[in-house]
CSV table of C-alpha atoms and ligand atoms in Angstrom, one decimal:
chain,number,residue,atom,x,y,z
O,1,UNK,CA,67.0,-17.3,25.0
O,2,UNK,CA,70.1,-19.4,25.8
O,3,UNK,CA,70.4,-22.8,27.4
O,4,UNK,CA,73.7,-24.4,28.4
O,5,UNK,CA,73.5,-28.2,29.0
O,6,UNK,CA,76.5,-29.2,31.0
O,7,UNK,CA,77.9,-32.3,32.6
O,8,UNK,CA,76.8,-34.6,29.7
O,9,UNK,CA,78.3,-38.0,30.3
O,10,UNK,CA,78.0,-39.1,26.7
O,11,UNK,CA,76.9,-36.9,23.8
O,12,UNK,CA,75.8,-38.4,20.5
O,13,UNK,CA,76.3,-35.7,17.9
O,14,UNK,CA,75.9,-37.7,14.7
O,15,UNK,CA,78.7,-35.6,13.3
O,16,UNK,CA,81.2,-38.3,12.1
O,17,UNK,CA,84.5,-38.3,13.8
O,18,UNK,CA,87.0,-40.7,12.3
O,19,UNK,CA,85.5,-44.2,12.5
O,20,UNK,CA,82.7,-43.0,14.8
O,21,UNK,CA,79.8,-42.1,12.6
O,22,UNK,CA,77.9,-41.0,15.8
O,23,UNK,CA,80.6,-38.4,16.7
O,24,UNK,CA,80.5,-39.5,20.4
O,25,UNK,CA,81.9,-37.1,23.0
O,26,UNK,CA,82.4,-37.7,26.7
O,27,UNK,CA,82.1,-35.0,29.4
O,28,UNK,CA,80.5,-32.7,27.0
O,29,UNK,CA,78.2,-29.6,26.9
O,30,UNK,CA,75.8,-28.1,24.4
O,31,UNK,CA,74.8,-24.5,24.0
O,32,UNK,CA,71.4,-23.6,22.5
O,33,UNK,CA,70.6,-20.2,21.2
O,34,UNK,CA,67.2,-19.2,19.9
O,35,UNK,CA,66.0,-22.7,19.2
O,36,UNK,CA,69.2,-23.8,17.4
O,37,UNK,CA,72.4,-25.5,18.4
O,38,UNK,CA,75.0,-22.8,18.8
O,39,UNK,CA,77.9,-25.0,20.0
O,40,UNK,CA,78.7,-28.5,21.2
O,41,UNK,CA,82.0,-29.5,22.8
O,42,UNK,CA,84.0,-30.3,25.9
O,43,UNK,CA,82.5,-29.4,29.2
O,44,UNK,CA,85.6,-27.5,30.3
O,45,UNK,CA,85.2,-25.1,27.4
O,46,UNK,CA,81.5,-24.5,28.1
O,47,UNK,CA,81.8,-21.5,30.4
O,48,UNK,CA,84.0,-19.5,28.1
O,49,UNK,CA,81.9,-20.3,25.1
O,50,UNK,CA,78.6,-19.4,26.8
O,51,UNK,CA,79.9,-16.2,28.3
O,52,UNK,CA,81.0,-15.2,24.8
O,53,UNK,CA,77.5,-15.8,23.5
O,54,UNK,CA,75.9,-14.2,26.6
O,55,UNK,CA,77.9,-11.0,26.1
O,56,UNK,CA,76.8,-10.8,22.5
O,57,UNK,CA,73.2,-11.2,23.3
O,58,UNK,CA,73.2,-9.6,26.8
O,59,UNK,CA,71.1,-12.5,28.0
O,60,UNK,CA,71.1,-14.8,31.0
O,61,UNK,CA,72.1,-18.3,30.2
O,62,UNK,CA,69.9,-21.0,31.6
O,63,UNK,CA,72.2,-23.7,32.8
O,64,UNK,CA,71.0,-27.3,32.9
O,65,UNK,CA,73.1,-29.9,34.7
O,66,UNK,CA,72.7,-33.2,32.8
O,67,UNK,CA,74.1,-35.1,35.9
O,68,UNK,CA,76.4,-37.2,33.8
O,69,UNK,CA,73.5,-38.6,31.7
O,70,UNK,CA,73.6,-39.3,27.9
O,71,UNK,CA,72.2,-36.8,25.4
O,72,UNK,CA,71.2,-37.8,21.9
O,73,UNK,CA,69.5,-36.0,19.0
O,74,UNK,CA,65.7,-36.2,19.3
O,75,UNK,CA,64.2,-39.2,17.5
O,76,UNK,CA,63.0,-38.7,14.0
O,77,UNK,CA,60.1,-41.1,13.5
O,78,UNK,CA,59.6,-41.0,9.7
O,79,UNK,CA,56.6,-43.4,9.4
O,80,UNK,CA,53.4,-43.3,11.3
O,81,UNK,CA,49.6,-43.5,10.8
O,82,UNK,CA,48.3,-41.5,13.8
O,83,UNK,CA,44.9,-40.3,12.6
O,84,UNK,CA,42.3,-43.0,12.9
O,85,UNK,CA,39.3,-44.1,14.9
O,86,UNK,CA,38.8,-47.3,17.0
O,87,UNK,CA,41.5,-49.9,17.6
O,88,UNK,CA,42.0,-53.6,16.6
O,89,UNK,CA,42.9,-55.2,19.9
O,90,UNK,CA,40.7,-58.2,19.0
O,91,UNK,CA,42.6,-58.7,15.8
O,92,UNK,CA,45.9,-58.5,17.6
O,93,UNK,CA,44.7,-61.0,20.2
O,94,UNK,CA,43.5,-63.4,17.5
O,95,UNK,CA,46.9,-63.0,15.7
O,96,UNK,CA,48.8,-63.9,18.9
O,97,UNK,CA,46.5,-66.9,19.0
O,98,UNK,CA,47.7,-68.0,15.6
O,99,UNK,CA,45.9,-66.0,12.9
O,100,UNK,CA,48.0,-64.5,10.1
O,101,UNK,CA,48.4,-60.7,9.4
O,102,UNK,CA,46.9,-59.5,6.1
O,103,UNK,CA,46.5,-56.0,4.6
O,104,UNK,CA,42.7,-56.3,4.6
O,105,UNK,CA,42.3,-55.4,8.4
O,106,UNK,CA,42.9,-51.8,7.4
O,107,UNK,CA,39.3,-51.6,6.2
O,108,UNK,CA,37.9,-52.0,9.7
O,109,UNK,CA,39.8,-49.0,10.8
O,110,UNK,CA,38.5,-47.1,7.8
O,111,UNK,CA,34.9,-47.6,9.0
O,112,UNK,CA,35.8,-46.4,12.5
O,113,UNK,CA,37.7,-43.4,11.1
O,114,UNK,CA,34.9,-42.3,8.8
O,115,UNK,CA,32.5,-42.4,11.7
O,116,UNK,CA,34.7,-40.2,14.0
O,117,UNK,CA,34.4,-36.4,14.2
O,118,UNK,CA,37.3,-34.1,13.6
O,119,UNK,CA,37.5,-33.3,17.3
O,120,UNK,CA,37.6,-37.0,18.3
O,121,UNK,CA,40.4,-37.6,15.7
O,122,UNK,CA,42.2,-34.5,16.8
O,123,UNK,CA,42.2,-35.3,20.5
O,124,UNK,CA,43.5,-38.8,19.8
O,125,UNK,CA,46.1,-37.5,17.4
O,126,UNK,CA,47.4,-35.0,20.0
O,127,UNK,CA,47.5,-37.7,22.6
O,128,UNK,CA,49.7,-39.9,20.4
O,129,UNK,CA,52.1,-37.0,19.6
O,130,UNK,CA,52.4,-36.2,23.3
O,131,UNK,CA,53.0,-39.9,24.1
O,132,UNK,CA,55.7,-39.9,21.4
O,133,UNK,CA,57.3,-36.7,22.7
O,134,UNK,CA,57.5,-38.2,26.2
O,135,UNK,CA,59.6,-41.0,24.6
O,136,UNK,CA,62.0,-38.7,22.9
O,137,UNK,CA,60.4,-38.2,19.5
O,138,UNK,CA,60.8,-34.6,18.3
O,139,UNK,CA,59.8,-35.0,14.6
O,140,UNK,CA,57.1,-37.4,13.3
O,141,UNK,CA,55.8,-38.1,9.9
O,142,UNK,CA,52.1,-38.8,9.7
O,143,UNK,CA,50.2,-40.5,6.9
O,144,UNK,CA,46.5,-40.4,6.0
O,145,UNK,CA,45.1,-43.7,4.6
O,146,UNK,CA,42.2,-44.6,6.9
O,147,UNK,CA,39.7,-42.4,5.1
O,148,UNK,CA,39.8,-43.7,1.5
O,149,UNK,CA,37.2,-41.3,0.4
O,150,UNK,CA,37.8,-37.7,-0.7
O,151,UNK,CA,36.2,-36.0,2.3
O,152,UNK,CA,37.8,-38.2,5.0
O,153,UNK,CA,41.3,-38.3,3.4
O,154,UNK,CA,41.1,-34.4,3.3
O,155,UNK,CA,40.2,-34.4,7.0
O,156,UNK,CA,43.1,-36.7,7.9
O,157,UNK,CA,45.9,-34.7,6.1
O,158,UNK,CA,44.4,-31.5,7.4
O,159,UNK,CA,44.4,-32.7,11.0
O,160,UNK,CA,47.9,-34.2,10.6
O,161,UNK,CA,49.2,-30.8,9.3
O,162,UNK,CA,48.1,-29.2,12.6
O,163,UNK,CA,50.8,-31.1,14.4
O,164,UNK,CA,53.6,-31.7,11.9
O,165,UNK,CA,55.0,-30.4,8.6
O,166,UNK,CA,55.7,-34.0,7.6
O,167,UNK,CA,52.3,-35.0,6.3
O,168,UNK,CA,51.9,-37.8,3.8
O,169,UNK,CA,48.9,-38.4,1.5
O,170,UNK,CA,48.3,-42.2,1.5
O,171,UNK,CA,44.9,-42.4,-0.3
O,172,UNK,CA,46.3,-45.5,-1.9
O,173,UNK,CA,46.5,-47.5,1.3
O,174,UNK,CA,44.1,-50.3,0.3
O,175,UNK,CA,41.1,-50.4,-2.1
O,176,UNK,CA,38.0,-49.5,0.0
O,177,UNK,CA,35.1,-52.0,0.2
O,178,UNK,CA,32.9,-49.9,-2.0
O,179,UNK,CA,35.4,-50.2,-4.9
O,180,UNK,CA,36.0,-54.0,-4.5
O,181,UNK,CA,36.9,-55.4,-7.9
O,182,UNK,CA,37.2,-51.9,-9.3
O,183,UNK,CA,40.7,-51.0,-8.1
O,184,UNK,CA,41.6,-49.0,-11.2
O,185,UNK,CA,38.5,-46.8,-10.7
O,186,UNK,CA,39.6,-46.2,-7.2
O,187,UNK,CA,43.1,-45.2,-8.4
O,188,UNK,CA,41.4,-42.7,-10.8
O,189,UNK,CA,39.8,-41.1,-7.7
O,190,UNK,CA,43.1,-41.1,-5.8
O,191,UNK,CA,45.0,-39.4,-8.6
O,192,UNK,CA,42.1,-37.0,-9.4
O,193,UNK,CA,39.7,-35.5,-6.9
O,194,UNK,CA,41.3,-36.9,-3.8
O,195,UNK,CA,44.8,-35.7,-4.7
O,196,UNK,CA,43.3,-32.2,-5.5
O,197,UNK,CA,41.8,-32.1,-2.0
O,198,UNK,CA,44.8,-33.5,-0.1
O,199,UNK,CA,47.9,-32.1,-1.9
O,200,UNK,CA,47.6,-28.6,-0.3
O,201,UNK,CA,48.0,-30.1,3.2
O,202,UNK,CA,50.7,-32.7,2.4
O,203,UNK,CA,54.5,-32.8,1.6
O,204,UNK,CA,54.6,-36.5,0.7
O,205,UNK,CA,52.8,-39.0,-1.5
O,206,UNK,CA,52.9,-42.7,-0.4
O,207,UNK,CA,51.3,-46.0,-1.7
O,208,UNK,CA,51.1,-49.5,-0.3
O,209,UNK,CA,52.6,-51.5,-3.1
O,210,UNK,CA,51.8,-55.1,-2.1
O,211,UNK,CA,49.6,-58.1,-2.9
O,212,UNK,CA,46.2,-57.2,-1.4
O,213,UNK,CA,46.8,-53.5,-1.8
O,214,UNK,CA,48.1,-51.9,-5.1
O,215,UNK,CA,50.0,-53.4,-8.1
O,216,UNK,CA,53.3,-51.8,-9.3
O,217,UNK,CA,51.5,-50.2,-12.3
O,218,UNK,CA,48.8,-48.7,-10.0
O,219,UNK,CA,51.5,-47.6,-7.5
O,220,UNK,CA,53.5,-45.9,-10.2
O,221,UNK,CA,50.4,-44.0,-11.4
O,222,UNK,CA,49.7,-42.7,-7.9
O,223,UNK,CA,53.3,-41.7,-7.2
O,224,UNK,CA,53.7,-40.0,-10.6
O,225,UNK,CA,50.5,-38.0,-10.1
O,226,UNK,CA,51.7,-36.9,-6.7
O,227,UNK,CA,55.1,-35.9,-8.0
O,228,UNK,CA,53.4,-33.9,-10.7
O,229,UNK,CA,51.6,-32.0,-7.9
O,230,UNK,CA,54.8,-31.2,-6.1
O,231,UNK,CA,54.6,-34.0,-3.5
O,232,UNK,CA,57.7,-36.1,-2.9
O,233,UNK,CA,57.4,-39.9,-3.1
O,234,UNK,CA,57.8,-42.6,-0.4
O,235,UNK,CA,56.6,-46.1,-0.7
O,236,UNK,CA,55.4,-49.1,1.5
O,237,UNK,CA,56.8,-52.2,-0.3
O,238,UNK,CA,58.0,-55.8,0.2
O,239,UNK,CA,56.3,-56.1,3.6
O,240,UNK,CA,54.3,-59.3,3.0
O,241,UNK,CA,56.2,-60.7,0.0
O,242,UNK,CA,58.7,-59.9,-2.8
O,243,UNK,CA,57.7,-57.5,-5.6
O,244,UNK,CA,58.9,-54.8,-7.9
O,245,UNK,CA,57.9,-51.9,-5.6
O,246,UNK,CA,61.4,-51.3,-4.3
O,247,UNK,CA,63.0,-50.9,-7.8
O,248,UNK,CA,60.1,-48.6,-8.9
O,249,UNK,CA,60.5,-46.5,-5.8
O,250,UNK,CA,64.3,-46.1,-6.4
O,251,UNK,CA,63.6,-45.3,-10.1
O,252,UNK,CA,61.2,-42.5,-9.1
O,253,UNK,CA,63.6,-41.1,-6.6
O,254,UNK,CA,61.6,-42.0,-3.5
O,255,UNK,CA,63.0,-40.6,-0.2
O,256,UNK,CA,62.4,-43.9,1.5
O,257,UNK,CA,61.1,-47.4,0.9
O,258,UNK,CA,59.5,-48.7,4.1
O,259,UNK,CA,59.2,-52.3,5.4
O,260,UNK,CA,61.6,-54.2,3.0
O,261,UNK,CA,61.2,-57.6,4.6
O,262,UNK,CA,61.4,-59.5,1.3
O,263,UNK,CA,64.2,-58.0,-0.7
O,264,UNK,CA,65.9,-59.6,-3.7
O,265,UNK,CA,69.6,-59.0,-4.4
O,266,UNK,CA,68.6,-56.7,-7.2
O,267,UNK,CA,66.5,-54.6,-4.7
O,268,UNK,CA,69.4,-54.3,-2.3
O,269,UNK,CA,71.8,-53.4,-5.1
O,270,UNK,CA,69.4,-50.7,-6.4
O,271,UNK,CA,68.9,-49.2,-2.9
O,272,UNK,CA,72.7,-49.2,-2.2
O,273,UNK,CA,73.3,-47.3,-5.5
O,274,UNK,CA,70.6,-44.8,-4.7
O,275,UNK,CA,69.8,-42.0,-2.2
O,276,UNK,CA,66.6,-43.9,-1.2
O,277,UNK,CA,66.6,-44.9,2.5
O,278,UNK,CA,65.3,-48.2,3.6
O,279,UNK,CA,63.1,-47.7,6.7
O,280,UNK,CA,62.9,-50.6,9.0
O,281,UNK,CA,59.8,-50.9,11.2
O,282,UNK,CA,60.7,-53.4,14.0
O,283,UNK,CA,57.3,-52.9,15.7
O,284,UNK,CA,55.6,-54.5,12.7
O,285,UNK,CA,57.4,-57.8,12.8
O,286,UNK,CA,57.2,-57.8,16.6
O,287,UNK,CA,53.5,-57.3,16.6
O,288,UNK,CA,52.6,-59.5,13.6
O,289,UNK,CA,55.1,-62.3,14.3
O,290,UNK,CA,56.5,-62.0,10.8
O,291,UNK,CA,60.1,-62.6,10.0
O,292,UNK,CA,62.4,-59.6,10.6
O,293,UNK,CA,64.1,-58.0,7.6
O,294,UNK,CA,67.8,-58.7,7.2
O,295,UNK,CA,69.2,-55.4,8.5
O,296,UNK,CA,72.8,-56.7,8.4
O,297,UNK,CA,72.5,-57.5,4.7
O,298,UNK,CA,71.3,-54.0,4.0
O,299,UNK,CA,73.9,-52.2,6.1
O,300,UNK,CA,76.7,-54.3,4.8
O,301,UNK,CA,75.7,-53.6,1.3
O,302,UNK,CA,75.9,-49.8,2.0
O,303,UNK,CA,72.1,-49.1,2.1
O,304,UNK,CA,71.1,-46.1,4.3
O,305,UNK,CA,68.8,-47.5,7.0
O,306,UNK,CA,66.2,-45.7,9.2
O,307,UNK,CA,64.1,-47.0,12.0
O,308,UNK,CA,60.5,-45.8,12.6
O,309,UNK,CA,57.6,-47.0,14.7
O,310,UNK,CA,54.9,-47.3,12.0
O,311,UNK,CA,52.4,-46.5,14.8
O,312,UNK,CA,49.0,-47.8,13.5
O,313,UNK,CA,46.2,-49.8,15.0
O,314,UNK,CA,46.8,-52.9,12.9
O,315,UNK,CA,50.4,-54.0,12.4
O,316,UNK,CA,52.3,-52.0,15.1
O,317,UNK,CA,50.6,-50.1,17.9
O,318,UNK,CA,53.7,-48.9,19.7
O,319,UNK,CA,54.8,-45.3,19.6
O,320,UNK,CA,58.1,-45.9,21.3
O,321,UNK,CA,61.3,-45.3,19.4
O,322,UNK,CA,63.4,-46.7,22.3
O,323,UNK,CA,61.4,-49.9,22.1
O,324,UNK,CA,62.0,-50.1,18.3
O,325,UNK,CA,65.7,-49.6,18.9
O,326,UNK,CA,65.7,-52.4,21.4
O,327,UNK,CA,64.0,-54.8,19.0
O,328,UNK,CA,66.3,-53.7,16.1
O,329,UNK,CA,69.3,-54.5,18.2
O,330,UNK,CA,68.0,-57.7,19.7
O,331,UNK,CA,66.2,-59.2,16.7
O,332,UNK,CA,67.5,-57.5,13.6
O,333,UNK,CA,71.1,-57.7,14.8
O,334,UNK,CA,71.9,-54.1,14.4
O,335,UNK,CA,74.6,-52.7,16.7
O,336,UNK,CA,73.3,-50.2,19.3
O,337,UNK,CA,75.2,-47.4,17.4
O,338,UNK,CA,73.6,-48.4,14.1
O,339,UNK,CA,70.1,-48.4,15.6
O,340,UNK,CA,70.5,-45.1,17.4
O,341,UNK,CA,71.9,-43.5,14.2
O,342,UNK,CA,69.0,-45.0,12.2
O,343,UNK,CA,66.4,-43.6,14.6
O,344,UNK,CA,67.8,-40.1,14.5
O,345,UNK,CA,70.0,-39.2,11.5
O,346,UNK,CA,68.5,-42.1,9.5
O,347,UNK,CA,65.0,-40.7,10.0
O,348,UNK,CA,66.1,-37.3,9.0
O,349,UNK,CA,67.5,-38.7,5.8
O,350,UNK,CA,64.3,-40.6,5.2
O,351,UNK,CA,62.5,-37.2,5.4
O,352,UNK,CA,65.1,-35.4,3.4
O,353,UNK,CA,65.7,-33.0,6.3
O,354,UNK,CA,69.1,-31.4,6.9
O,355,UNK,CA,68.1,-29.4,9.9
O,356,UNK,CA,67.4,-32.3,12.3
O,357,UNK,CA,69.0,-35.6,13.3
O,358,UNK,CA,72.3,-34.2,14.6
O,359,UNK,CA,73.7,-32.0,17.3
O,360,UNK,CA,75.8,-29.5,15.4
O,361,UNK,CA,75.9,-25.7,15.1
O,362,UNK,CA,72.9,-24.4,13.1
O,363,UNK,CA,70.8,-27.5,13.5
O,364,UNK,CA,67.4,-27.3,15.3
O,365,UNK,CA,67.9,-27.8,19.0
O,366,UNK,CA,65.9,-31.1,19.2
O,367,UNK,CA,67.6,-33.1,22.0
O,368,UNK,CA,66.9,-35.9,24.5
O,369,UNK,CA,68.5,-36.3,27.9
O,370,UNK,CA,68.5,-39.9,29.1
O,371,UNK,CA,68.4,-41.0,32.7
O,372,UNK,CA,71.3,-43.3,31.9
O,373,UNK,CA,75.1,-42.8,31.4
O,374,UNK,CA,75.1,-44.1,27.8
O,375,UNK,CA,72.7,-44.5,24.8
O,376,UNK,CA,73.4,-48.3,25.1
O,377,UNK,CA,70.7,-48.4,27.8
O,378,UNK,CA,68.1,-47.7,25.2
O,379,UNK,CA,68.5,-51.3,24.1
O,380,UNK,CA,70.0,-52.7,27.3
O,381,UNK,CA,67.0,-51.6,29.4
O,382,UNK,CA,64.1,-52.4,27.1
O,383,UNK,CA,60.7,-51.1,28.2
O,384,UNK,CA,62.2,-48.8,30.9
O,385,UNK,CA,61.2,-45.1,30.6
O,386,UNK,CA,64.7,-43.5,30.3
O,387,UNK,CA,63.8,-40.2,28.7
O,388,UNK,CA,64.3,-37.5,31.3
O,389,UNK,CA,64.0,-34.3,29.3
O,390,UNK,CA,63.2,-33.4,25.7
O,391,UNK,CA,64.0,-30.1,24.0
O,392,UNK,CA,62.1,-29.3,20.8
O,393,UNK,CA,63.4,-26.2,18.9
O,394,UNK,CA,65.2,-25.3,22.2
O,395,UNK,CA,62.1,-25.5,24.4
O,396,UNK,CA,62.0,-28.1,27.2
O,397,UNK,CA,58.8,-30.1,26.7
O,398,UNK,CA,58.6,-32.5,29.6
K,401,NIG,O1,52.5,-49.8,7.6
K,401,NIG,N1,51.5,-51.5,5.4
K,401,NIG,C1,50.5,-50.8,5.4
K,401,NIG,N2,50.0,-50.0,6.4
K,401,NIG,C2,50.3,-50.3,7.7
K,401,NIG,C3,49.3,-51.3,8.3
K,401,NIG,C4,48.1,-50.7,8.5
K,401,NIG,C5,47.0,-51.5,9.2
K,401,NIG,O2,47.1,-52.8,9.3
K,401,NIG,O3,46.1,-50.9,9.6
K,401,NIG,C6,51.7,-50.6,7.9
K,401,NIG,O4,52.0,-51.7,8.4
K,402,FE,FE1,52.8,-48.0,7.4
C-alpha cells in the first residue's frame, strides 16, 4: 500500500537542516509505503521517486493532493489521564470564581472511577482517543491513578493498554482516603500487590512527588520498585511548589519530569546535563490559573522540552495539542517552531521513542495535514479546527 502526498506547501520533517531544527521544506511531497515513511523531498522529484517504488512493489500509488497545506508529524501527547469516571466541572467553576487548585480533588474522581464499570470507562476512553486523533494526536501516553486500589488500578492500566502501548502505572497519584495518615502503608501496597497486578500491562512507572501527594523518599521507593520490575520511570514534580523531585528523577534516569513550574537553578542545571525531558503542560496553568513555568529559561539552558495536554478532569480537561501549542507560544513565550517541535519530536523524546516524531525514511507514517499554509496557524488561529487529515501508521483516520 503506497500513498504519495503531493503539493505540500510547508513540510515540517523534524530532521535538522542547518539552523532549522524542524527541517522545513516548501513545495514538498511525502511517500508512504506499508505504514512507514519511504521518502520525503521536493514535489518535483515525487513522480520519479514514486514510480520507482511502484515498479518495485507492482502497486498502484494513491495520490493525495495537499492543496498547498502544511504537513507536520503527528502530535505525540506524552502525558494524559484518560481513564476515569465523572467530571469536576463544579470544581473548575469554583476555581474560576477564586478557589485555589490542590492535589486533593483527585480523590473525588477516584470515587467516581471505582464506581464505573469497565464498559463505561472503555467507552469514555475511546471517545477521548478519538477526540485527540481528530486534533492531530497520533500517539498518546495514558496513566492510571484514579483507582488507588489493586483491583481498580489493574482495570485502568488494562483498559489503557487496549488503546496505546504507552501505558503508565500511577498508583502513587495521591494517598486514598482510606489510607489517610498511613501514607507509608499505602506505598507498601503500591510497590507490592498493586505493582504485581499492574506491571504486566504497563511500560512506565510514575509518581506525583509533591506536597499533598508523595514525599521524595516515598517517590523514590515507588520508582525503584517499578524499575526493578522492568518499568521505566517518569515523574510529576514541582507543579505546586519547589522540591527535590526533579533531581531525584534525573538521578534515576527518568525519561521525563512533568510540570516543572517551580524549578531551582540546580534543577535546571541537572536537567540540562541529563537525557531527562521536561514536559510542559500549558493546559494545567491555563485551567488552574497558576503561574506558567519559565519555558525560555529551560530552553536557553539547553533542556529538552516537550509539550503535552495532561488531559484529566481536575487540572486540565483539554485534549487539544493545537490549543496547548497556542498557549505555550502566547503565555510561555516559546517560539512557534519550538512549540511545534516540543509537541512532536519532544513528545517522542519524552517517551523514548525513535520511530515517531519526525517525517524521515523508516519512521512510522504518522502525519497531520493542516488546513493552513503553515504550522504557524496552530498558534495564530487558536481554537480553530485546522486538522484536515491524519495518517496513523499510513492509514488515513479522518
Ligand atoms: O497532572 N498532578 C497530578 N495529576 C494531575 C491532576 C489530576 C487531578 O487533579 O485530578 C495533573 O495535573
Ligand atoms: Fe498529570
